[in-house]
Amino acid sequence: SNITISHDPQEAIQNADVILHDALIHPHLVFEINPLAKKIFVGKREDKHSVSQETIHKIMAVEVKQGKQVVRLKGGDPFIFGRGGEEIMALVKENVSFEVIPGITAGVGAAAEFGIPLTHREDATSTLLITGHQCRKGDSQDWKILAKLHSTLVFYMGTRRLSEIVYGLLE
C-alpha cells in the first residue's frame, strides 16, 4: 500500500524539503516551522489566477521521485472540498507513496469554536456540508428538500452566493 496515516503535522513540516501550501494556511506553519524548505504557493481563489490541479499533481510526483520529502499542506480536512481525493488518486497513478495527516474541516471546527452544535437530538439529526459554488439561480439545487431536512446545513465557499442561498431556502 502506498498510503499511511500519520498524526504529527509539525514533524512532517519540519522534515519537508518542499512544501506546497494553500491560501488558508497560516504563514507560521509554512515559513517559521521549516524556514529551509522550498515553498510553493498553490492556493486557489475564485476569479484569481492559480496553479492548475494537474500542475499540483505533477509537482508532487516529480519532487518525490527526485528523493524529496514533500508536504502538501492544506487547511482543514483535505477530503472535504479540498481536492484531497484527486491528489491521492494522482499519486497512486504515479506509484508515489504518501501519508495523510487528517485535519478538521472548517465547518465543524468553526461551529465547535462558537459553541454551535451541528447535531442535536431534538432539532438536527444530521449535518449536511454543501458547496456554495453551485448555489446559483437556475442550478439544480433542490431548496425545497434542503429546507425540510431536520439537518444543520453548512455552506462552504458561499459568500458570493449568500443571497441565492437565503432566497432559495426561504422560498
XYZ file of N, CA and C in Angstrom:
513
model
N 0.844 -1.187 0.000
C 0.000 0.000 0.000
C 0.881 1.240 0.000
N 0.445 2.274 -0.705
C 1.244 3.491 -0.742
C 0.603 4.625 0.048
N -0.248 4.280 1.010
C -0.842 5.286 1.887
C -0.659 4.861 3.334
N -0.287 5.804 4.176
C -0.254 5.587 5.619
C -0.942 6.782 6.266
N -1.366 6.601 7.493
C -1.992 7.681 8.247
C -1.020 8.101 9.337
N -0.805 9.374 9.479
C 0.091 9.909 10.489
C -0.692 10.906 11.339
N -0.135 11.266 12.479
C -0.834 12.218 13.347
C 0.078 13.338 13.827
N 1.185 13.577 13.154
C 2.107 14.606 13.613
C 2.430 15.591 12.488
N 1.557 16.579 12.290
C 1.802 17.539 11.210
C 3.067 18.366 11.412
N 3.402 18.707 12.658
C 4.595 19.518 12.889
C 5.848 18.772 12.458
N 5.927 17.502 12.781
C 7.090 16.709 12.375
C 7.186 16.620 10.856
N 6.052 16.435 10.196
C 6.050 16.366 8.728
C 6.561 17.676 8.134
N 6.103 18.804 8.654
C 6.539 20.112 8.150
C 8.027 20.322 8.422
N 8.474 19.964 9.618
C 9.892 20.133 9.971
C 10.809 19.317 9.075
N 10.355 18.150 8.641
C 11.192 17.254 7.838
C 11.037 17.463 6.341
N 10.208 18.393 5.921
C 9.930 18.587 4.495
C 11.074 19.291 3.781
N 11.321 18.850 2.563
C 12.221 19.563 1.653
C 11.421 20.553 0.800
N 10.172 20.192 0.525
C 9.291 21.002 -0.313
C 7.927 21.070 0.368
N 7.349 22.271 0.430
C 6.012 22.453 0.991
C 5.147 23.142 -0.058
N 4.114 22.451 -0.496
C 3.104 23.047 -1.372
C 1.969 23.465 -0.462
N 1.648 24.754 -0.415
C 0.669 25.220 0.568
C -0.452 26.014 -0.064
N -1.597 25.968 0.621
C -2.810 26.655 0.197
C -2.881 28.054 0.776
N -3.858 28.807 0.316
C -4.089 30.175 0.774
C -4.591 30.223 2.211
N -5.190 29.143 2.687
C -5.773 29.143 4.028
C -4.770 28.791 5.127
N -3.545 28.521 4.769
C -2.530 28.117 5.736
C -1.910 29.341 6.396
N -1.794 29.293 7.711
C -1.155 30.387 8.444
C 0.332 30.432 8.070
N 0.872 31.623 7.797
C 2.284 31.732 7.392
C 3.264 31.094 8.383
N 2.939 31.071 9.671
C 3.823 30.448 10.663
C 4.094 28.990 10.299
N 3.053 28.282 9.868
C 3.222 26.869 9.533
C 4.139 26.684 8.340
N 4.120 27.625 7.426
C 4.892 27.487 6.200
C 6.306 28.019 6.350
N 6.468 29.163 6.973
C 7.755 29.847 6.927
C 8.585 29.748 8.201
N 7.956 29.555 9.359
C 8.719 29.557 10.601
C 9.080 28.164 11.095
N 8.205 27.204 10.932
C 8.498 25.857 11.421
C 9.638 25.237 10.623
N 9.688 25.512 9.324
C 10.758 24.981 8.489
C 11.178 26.038 7.482
N 12.047 26.956 7.915
C 12.436 28.051 7.017
C 13.278 27.599 5.824
N 13.864 26.407 5.883
C 14.756 25.959 4.816
C 14.042 25.255 3.661
N 12.828 24.807 3.877
C 12.109 24.086 2.825
C 11.770 25.016 1.666
N 11.738 24.440 0.474
C 11.274 25.168 -0.713
C 9.759 25.309 -0.594
N 9.240 26.542 -0.704
C 7.811 26.788 -0.573
C 7.198 27.066 -1.947
N 6.074 26.399 -2.212
C 5.363 26.615 -3.471
C 3.905 26.917 -3.127
N 3.471 28.129 -3.449
C 2.093 28.520 -3.190
C 1.202 27.959 -4.297
N 0.202 27.169 -3.901
C -0.705 26.555 -4.873
C -2.164 26.801 -4.492
N -2.415 27.871 -3.755
C -3.764 28.177 -3.302
C -4.698 28.532 -4.441
N -5.955 28.234 -4.235
C -6.979 28.528 -5.240
C -7.963 29.534 -4.655
N -8.300 30.534 -5.450
C -9.282 31.535 -5.073
C -10.152 31.798 -6.289
N -11.450 31.910 -6.075
C -12.365 32.147 -7.180
C -11.989 33.440 -7.891
N -11.991 33.393 -9.215
C -11.697 34.541 -10.078
C -10.265 35.046 -9.974
N -9.356 34.233 -9.444
C -7.949 34.634 -9.370
C -7.099 33.556 -10.028
N -6.032 33.980 -10.679
C -5.125 33.029 -11.323
C -4.535 32.116 -10.252
N -4.507 30.847 -10.539
C -3.919 29.909 -9.594
C -3.298 28.745 -10.356
N -2.522 27.968 -9.639
C -1.874 26.803 -10.211
C -2.949 25.754 -10.500
N -2.895 25.153 -11.676
C -3.899 24.148 -12.024
C -3.743 22.907 -11.151
N -4.830 22.176 -10.992
C -4.788 20.958 -10.189
C -3.816 19.952 -10.794
N -3.782 19.849 -12.099
C -2.866 18.922 -12.765
C -1.409 19.290 -12.493
N -1.117 20.585 -12.457
C 0.247 21.035 -12.156
C 0.635 20.667 -10.727
N -0.299 20.809 -9.797
C -0.029 20.415 -8.411
C 0.319 18.934 -8.354
N -0.452 18.104 -9.045
C -0.184 16.664 -9.073
C 1.216 16.395 -9.615
N 1.549 17.065 -10.707
C 2.852 16.844 -11.351
C 3.999 17.280 -10.440
N 3.870 18.446 -9.807
C 4.935 18.934 -8.914
C 5.173 17.931 -7.789
N 4.086 17.451 -7.157
C 4.250 16.500 -6.056
C 4.981 15.251 -6.524
N 4.541 14.666 -7.633
C 5.139 13.428 -8.127
C 6.606 13.630 -8.505
N 6.914 14.710 -9.220
C 8.290 14.965 -9.655
C 9.218 15.160 -8.460
N 8.793 15.967 -7.493
C 9.642 16.241 -6.324
C 9.896 14.960 -5.513
N 8.867 14.145 -5.321
C 9.046 12.893 -4.572
C 9.976 11.957 -5.322
N 9.811 11.860 -6.637
C 10.662 10.970 -7.432
C 12.112 11.436 -7.462
N 12.353 12.716 -7.134
C 13.719 13.237 -7.019
C 14.284 13.014 -5.613
N 13.545 12.275 -4.793
C 14.021 11.948 -3.451
C 13.678 12.973 -2.389
N 12.833 13.931 -2.709
C 12.479 14.980 -1.755
C 11.329 14.533 -0.857
N 11.354 15.031 0.380
C 10.221 14.881 1.295
C 9.270 16.030 0.983
N 8.085 15.707 0.514
C 7.125 16.717 0.072
C 5.939 16.737 1.023
N 5.549 17.928 1.441
C 4.339 18.109 2.236
C 3.368 18.935 1.413
N 2.175 18.386 1.256
C 1.083 19.137 0.621
C 0.229 19.642 1.766
N 0.413 20.913 2.126
C -0.198 21.488 3.320
C -1.514 22.163 2.950
N -2.597 21.632 3.508
C -3.930 22.131 3.208
C -4.597 22.565 4.505
N -5.528 23.487 4.407
C -6.298 23.893 5.568
C -7.455 22.936 5.789
N -7.657 22.508 7.010
C -8.805 21.661 7.334
C -8.653 20.227 6.899
N -9.761 19.621 6.526
C -9.799 18.238 6.083
C -9.602 18.224 4.567
N -8.550 17.578 4.087
C -8.279 17.618 2.644
C -9.340 16.916 1.798
N -10.223 16.163 2.446
C -11.224 15.411 1.696
C -12.613 16.048 1.751
N -12.727 17.236 2.332
C -13.977 17.993 2.329
C -13.730 19.257 1.500
N -14.149 19.233 0.255
C -13.976 20.333 -0.690
C -12.515 20.776 -0.809
N -11.582 19.859 -0.575
C -10.178 20.218 -0.616
C -9.378 19.534 -1.709
N -10.034 18.793 -2.563
C -9.400 18.099 -3.683
C -8.377 17.063 -3.253
N -8.432 16.683 -1.981
C -7.513 15.658 -1.483
C -7.671 14.331 -2.187
N -8.906 13.980 -2.507
C -9.146 12.727 -3.231
C -8.479 12.723 -4.593
N -8.587 13.831 -5.312
C -7.944 13.949 -6.621
C -6.429 13.822 -6.487
N -5.890 14.439 -5.451
C -4.442 14.436 -5.283
C -3.915 13.051 -4.949
N -4.597 12.318 -4.073
C -4.084 10.980 -3.761
C -4.283 10.025 -4.941
N -5.353 10.216 -5.720
C -5.532 9.378 -6.906
C -4.395 9.612 -7.900
N -3.976 10.867 -8.048
C -2.860 11.175 -8.942
C -1.569 10.555 -8.443
N -1.344 10.578 -7.119
C -0.138 9.977 -6.558
C -0.145 8.456 -6.712
N -1.289 7.841 -6.503
C -1.403 6.393 -6.693
C -1.094 6.037 -8.141
N -1.648 6.813 -9.074
C -1.410 6.577 -10.502
C 0.080 6.643 -10.837
N 0.801 7.533 -10.152
C 2.247 7.687 -10.374
C 3.075 6.739 -9.505
N 2.389 5.879 -8.734
C 3.040 4.930 -7.832
C 3.925 5.639 -6.802
N 3.423 6.760 -6.269
C 4.125 7.549 -5.267
C 3.520 7.237 -3.900
N 4.361 6.851 -2.946
C 3.891 6.597 -1.585
C 3.624 7.914 -0.883
N 2.640 7.908 -0.012
C 2.278 9.142 0.692
C 1.609 8.797 2.006
N 1.502 9.796 2.860
C 0.732 9.647 4.088
C -0.240 10.804 4.197
N -1.344 10.555 4.879
C -2.369 11.568 5.086
C -2.395 11.914 6.566
N -2.330 13.203 6.865
C -2.479 13.676 8.232
C -3.850 14.345 8.292
N -4.808 13.714 8.970
C -6.180 14.248 8.976
C -6.260 15.623 9.616
N -7.173 16.419 9.110
C -7.455 17.735 9.673
C -8.918 17.836 10.042
N -9.284 18.949 10.605
C -10.680 19.206 10.962
C -11.228 20.207 9.964
N -12.319 19.856 9.332
C -12.895 20.736 8.328
C -13.434 22.018 8.969
N -13.382 23.104 8.213
C -13.730 24.426 8.741
C -15.143 24.490 9.310
N -16.093 23.881 8.640
C -17.476 23.936 9.117
C -17.650 23.319 10.485
N -16.988 22.215 10.735
C -17.058 21.552 12.038
C -16.234 22.327 13.068
N -15.040 22.745 12.693
C -14.177 23.483 13.610
C -14.757 24.819 14.027
N -15.311 25.559 13.067
C -15.901 26.873 13.380
C -17.120 26.715 14.285
N -17.946 25.727 13.998
C -19.127 25.505 14.843
C -18.703 25.192 16.273
N -17.709 24.343 16.441
C -17.231 23.994 17.782
C -16.654 25.223 18.483
N -15.888 26.030 17.757
C -15.276 27.232 18.328
C -16.336 28.191 18.872
N -17.467 28.294 18.181
C -18.524 29.214 18.590
C -19.602 28.550 19.435
N -19.396 27.284 19.809
C -20.349 26.585 20.666
C -21.659 26.253 19.986
N -21.610 26.017 18.684
C -22.823 25.693 17.927
C -22.832 24.192 17.656
N -23.779 23.466 18.246
C -23.842 22.030 17.951
C -24.394 21.805 16.537
N -23.725 20.996 15.765
C -24.200 20.718 14.414
C -25.296 19.663 14.401
N -25.346 18.869 15.446
C -26.453 17.931 15.614
C -27.015 18.117 17.014
N -28.292 17.845 17.129
C -28.966 17.942 18.421
C -30.152 17.002 18.331
N -30.296 16.131 19.292
C -31.297 15.071 19.143
C -32.716 15.578 18.953
N -33.018 16.792 19.368
C -34.377 17.314 19.196
C -34.548 18.178 17.942
N -33.462 18.685 17.392
C -33.584 19.627 16.281
C -32.887 19.189 14.996
N -31.677 18.748 15.096
C -30.895 18.435 13.891
C -30.284 17.048 14.034
N -30.814 16.117 13.263
C -30.339 14.735 13.382
C -29.191 14.424 12.429
N -28.782 15.411 11.657
C -27.664 15.223 10.742
C -27.071 16.585 10.382
N -25.933 16.537 9.726
C -25.279 17.743 9.226
C -24.973 17.521 7.756
N -25.265 18.505 6.943
C -25.019 18.410 5.513
C -24.026 19.502 5.117
N -22.907 19.102 4.518
C -21.893 20.037 4.040
C -22.161 20.283 2.557
N -22.317 21.552 2.190
C -22.736 21.917 0.836
C -21.775 22.961 0.277
N -21.346 22.794 -0.963
C -20.519 23.815 -1.584
C -21.389 24.949 -2.088
N -21.032 26.164 -1.764
C -21.793 27.338 -2.179
C -21.594 27.700 -3.638
N -20.546 27.159 -4.267
C -20.292 27.480 -5.675
C -21.459 27.090 -6.571
N -22.177 26.031 -6.223
C -23.285 25.570 -7.060
C -24.621 26.219 -6.709
N -24.626 27.179 -5.813
C -25.881 27.771 -5.344
C -26.256 28.996 -6.162
N -26.376 28.816 -7.463
C -26.759 29.920 -8.346
C -28.205 29.738 -8.763
N -28.854 30.832 -9.110
C -30.222 30.737 -9.633
C -30.197 29.859 -10.877
N -31.181 28.990 -10.968
C -31.269 28.135 -12.129
C -30.479 26.839 -12.007
N -29.610 26.730 -11.021
C -28.882 25.472 -10.827
C -29.826 24.425 -10.255
N -29.362 23.228 -10.174
C -30.221 22.107 -9.807
C -30.323 21.872 -8.301
N -29.967 22.844 -7.476
C -30.084 22.676 -6.018
C -31.559 22.538 -5.652
N -31.906 21.507 -4.907
C -33.297 21.295 -4.512
C -33.533 21.971 -3.157
N -33.860 23.252 -3.203
C -34.014 24.057 -1.995
C -35.157 23.562 -1.122
N -36.211 23.066 -1.754
C -37.372 22.590 -1.000
C -36.974 21.434 -0.082
N -36.219 20.499 -0.612
C -35.773 19.360 0.207
C -34.808 19.831 1.298
N -33.862 20.688 0.934
C -32.898 21.182 1.930
C -33.606 21.896 3.080
N -34.625 22.705 2.743
C -35.332 23.463 3.774
C -36.145 22.557 4.695
N -36.566 21.404 4.220
C -37.391 20.498 5.023
C -36.575 19.563 5.912
N -35.311 19.410 5.617
C -34.485 18.483 6.388
C -34.366 18.927 7.841
N -34.322 17.983 8.731
C -34.002 18.281 10.138
C -32.496 18.138 10.267
N -31.808 18.982 9.525
C -30.369 18.885 9.385
C -29.764 20.276 9.484
N -28.572 20.344 10.040
C -27.826 21.594 10.013
C -27.155 21.685 8.655
N -27.372 22.786 7.955
C -26.766 22.994 6.640
C -25.521 23.858 6.809
N -24.403 23.354 6.359
C -23.141 24.085 6.443
C -22.696 24.374 5.014
N -22.689 25.654 4.646
C -22.302 26.051 3.298
C -20.842 26.496 3.287
N -20.082 25.920 2.386
C -18.684 26.291 2.169
C -18.611 27.175 0.931
N -17.721 28.134 0.970
C -17.466 28.993 -0.186
C -18.764 29.594 -0.711
N -19.617 30.065 0.197
C -20.921 30.552 -0.193
C -21.107 32.046 -0.074
N -20.081 32.792 0.263
C -20.233 34.231 0.483
C -20.785 34.939 -0.740
N -20.249 34.623 -1.907
C -20.712 35.292 -3.134
C -22.114 34.852 -3.537
N -22.579 33.757 -2.991
C -23.898 33.229 -3.347
C -24.884 33.330 -2.176
N -24.533 34.132 -1.169
C -25.348 34.195 0.042
C -26.797 34.570 -0.243
N -27.031 35.562 -1.104
C -28.413 35.962 -1.380
C -29.183 34.838 -2.061
N -28.545 34.099 -2.980
C -29.217 32.975 -3.634
C -29.518 31.858 -2.635
N -28.597 31.615 -1.707
C -28.797 30.569 -0.696
C -29.975 30.935 0.201
N -29.964 32.159 0.722
C -31.043 32.596 1.615
C -32.376 32.593 0.870
N -32.398 33.142 -0.321
C -33.620 33.193 -1.115
C -34.148 31.792 -1.394
N -33.264 30.891 -1.812
C -33.676 29.533 -2.117
C -34.278 28.817 -0.920
N -33.668 28.971 0.253
C -34.175 28.314 1.446
C -35.480 28.948 1.926
N -35.585 30.281 1.869
C -36.808 30.954 2.296
C -37.979 30.624 1.375
N -37.706 30.551 0.103
C -38.767 30.267 -0.853
C -39.347 28.885 -0.583
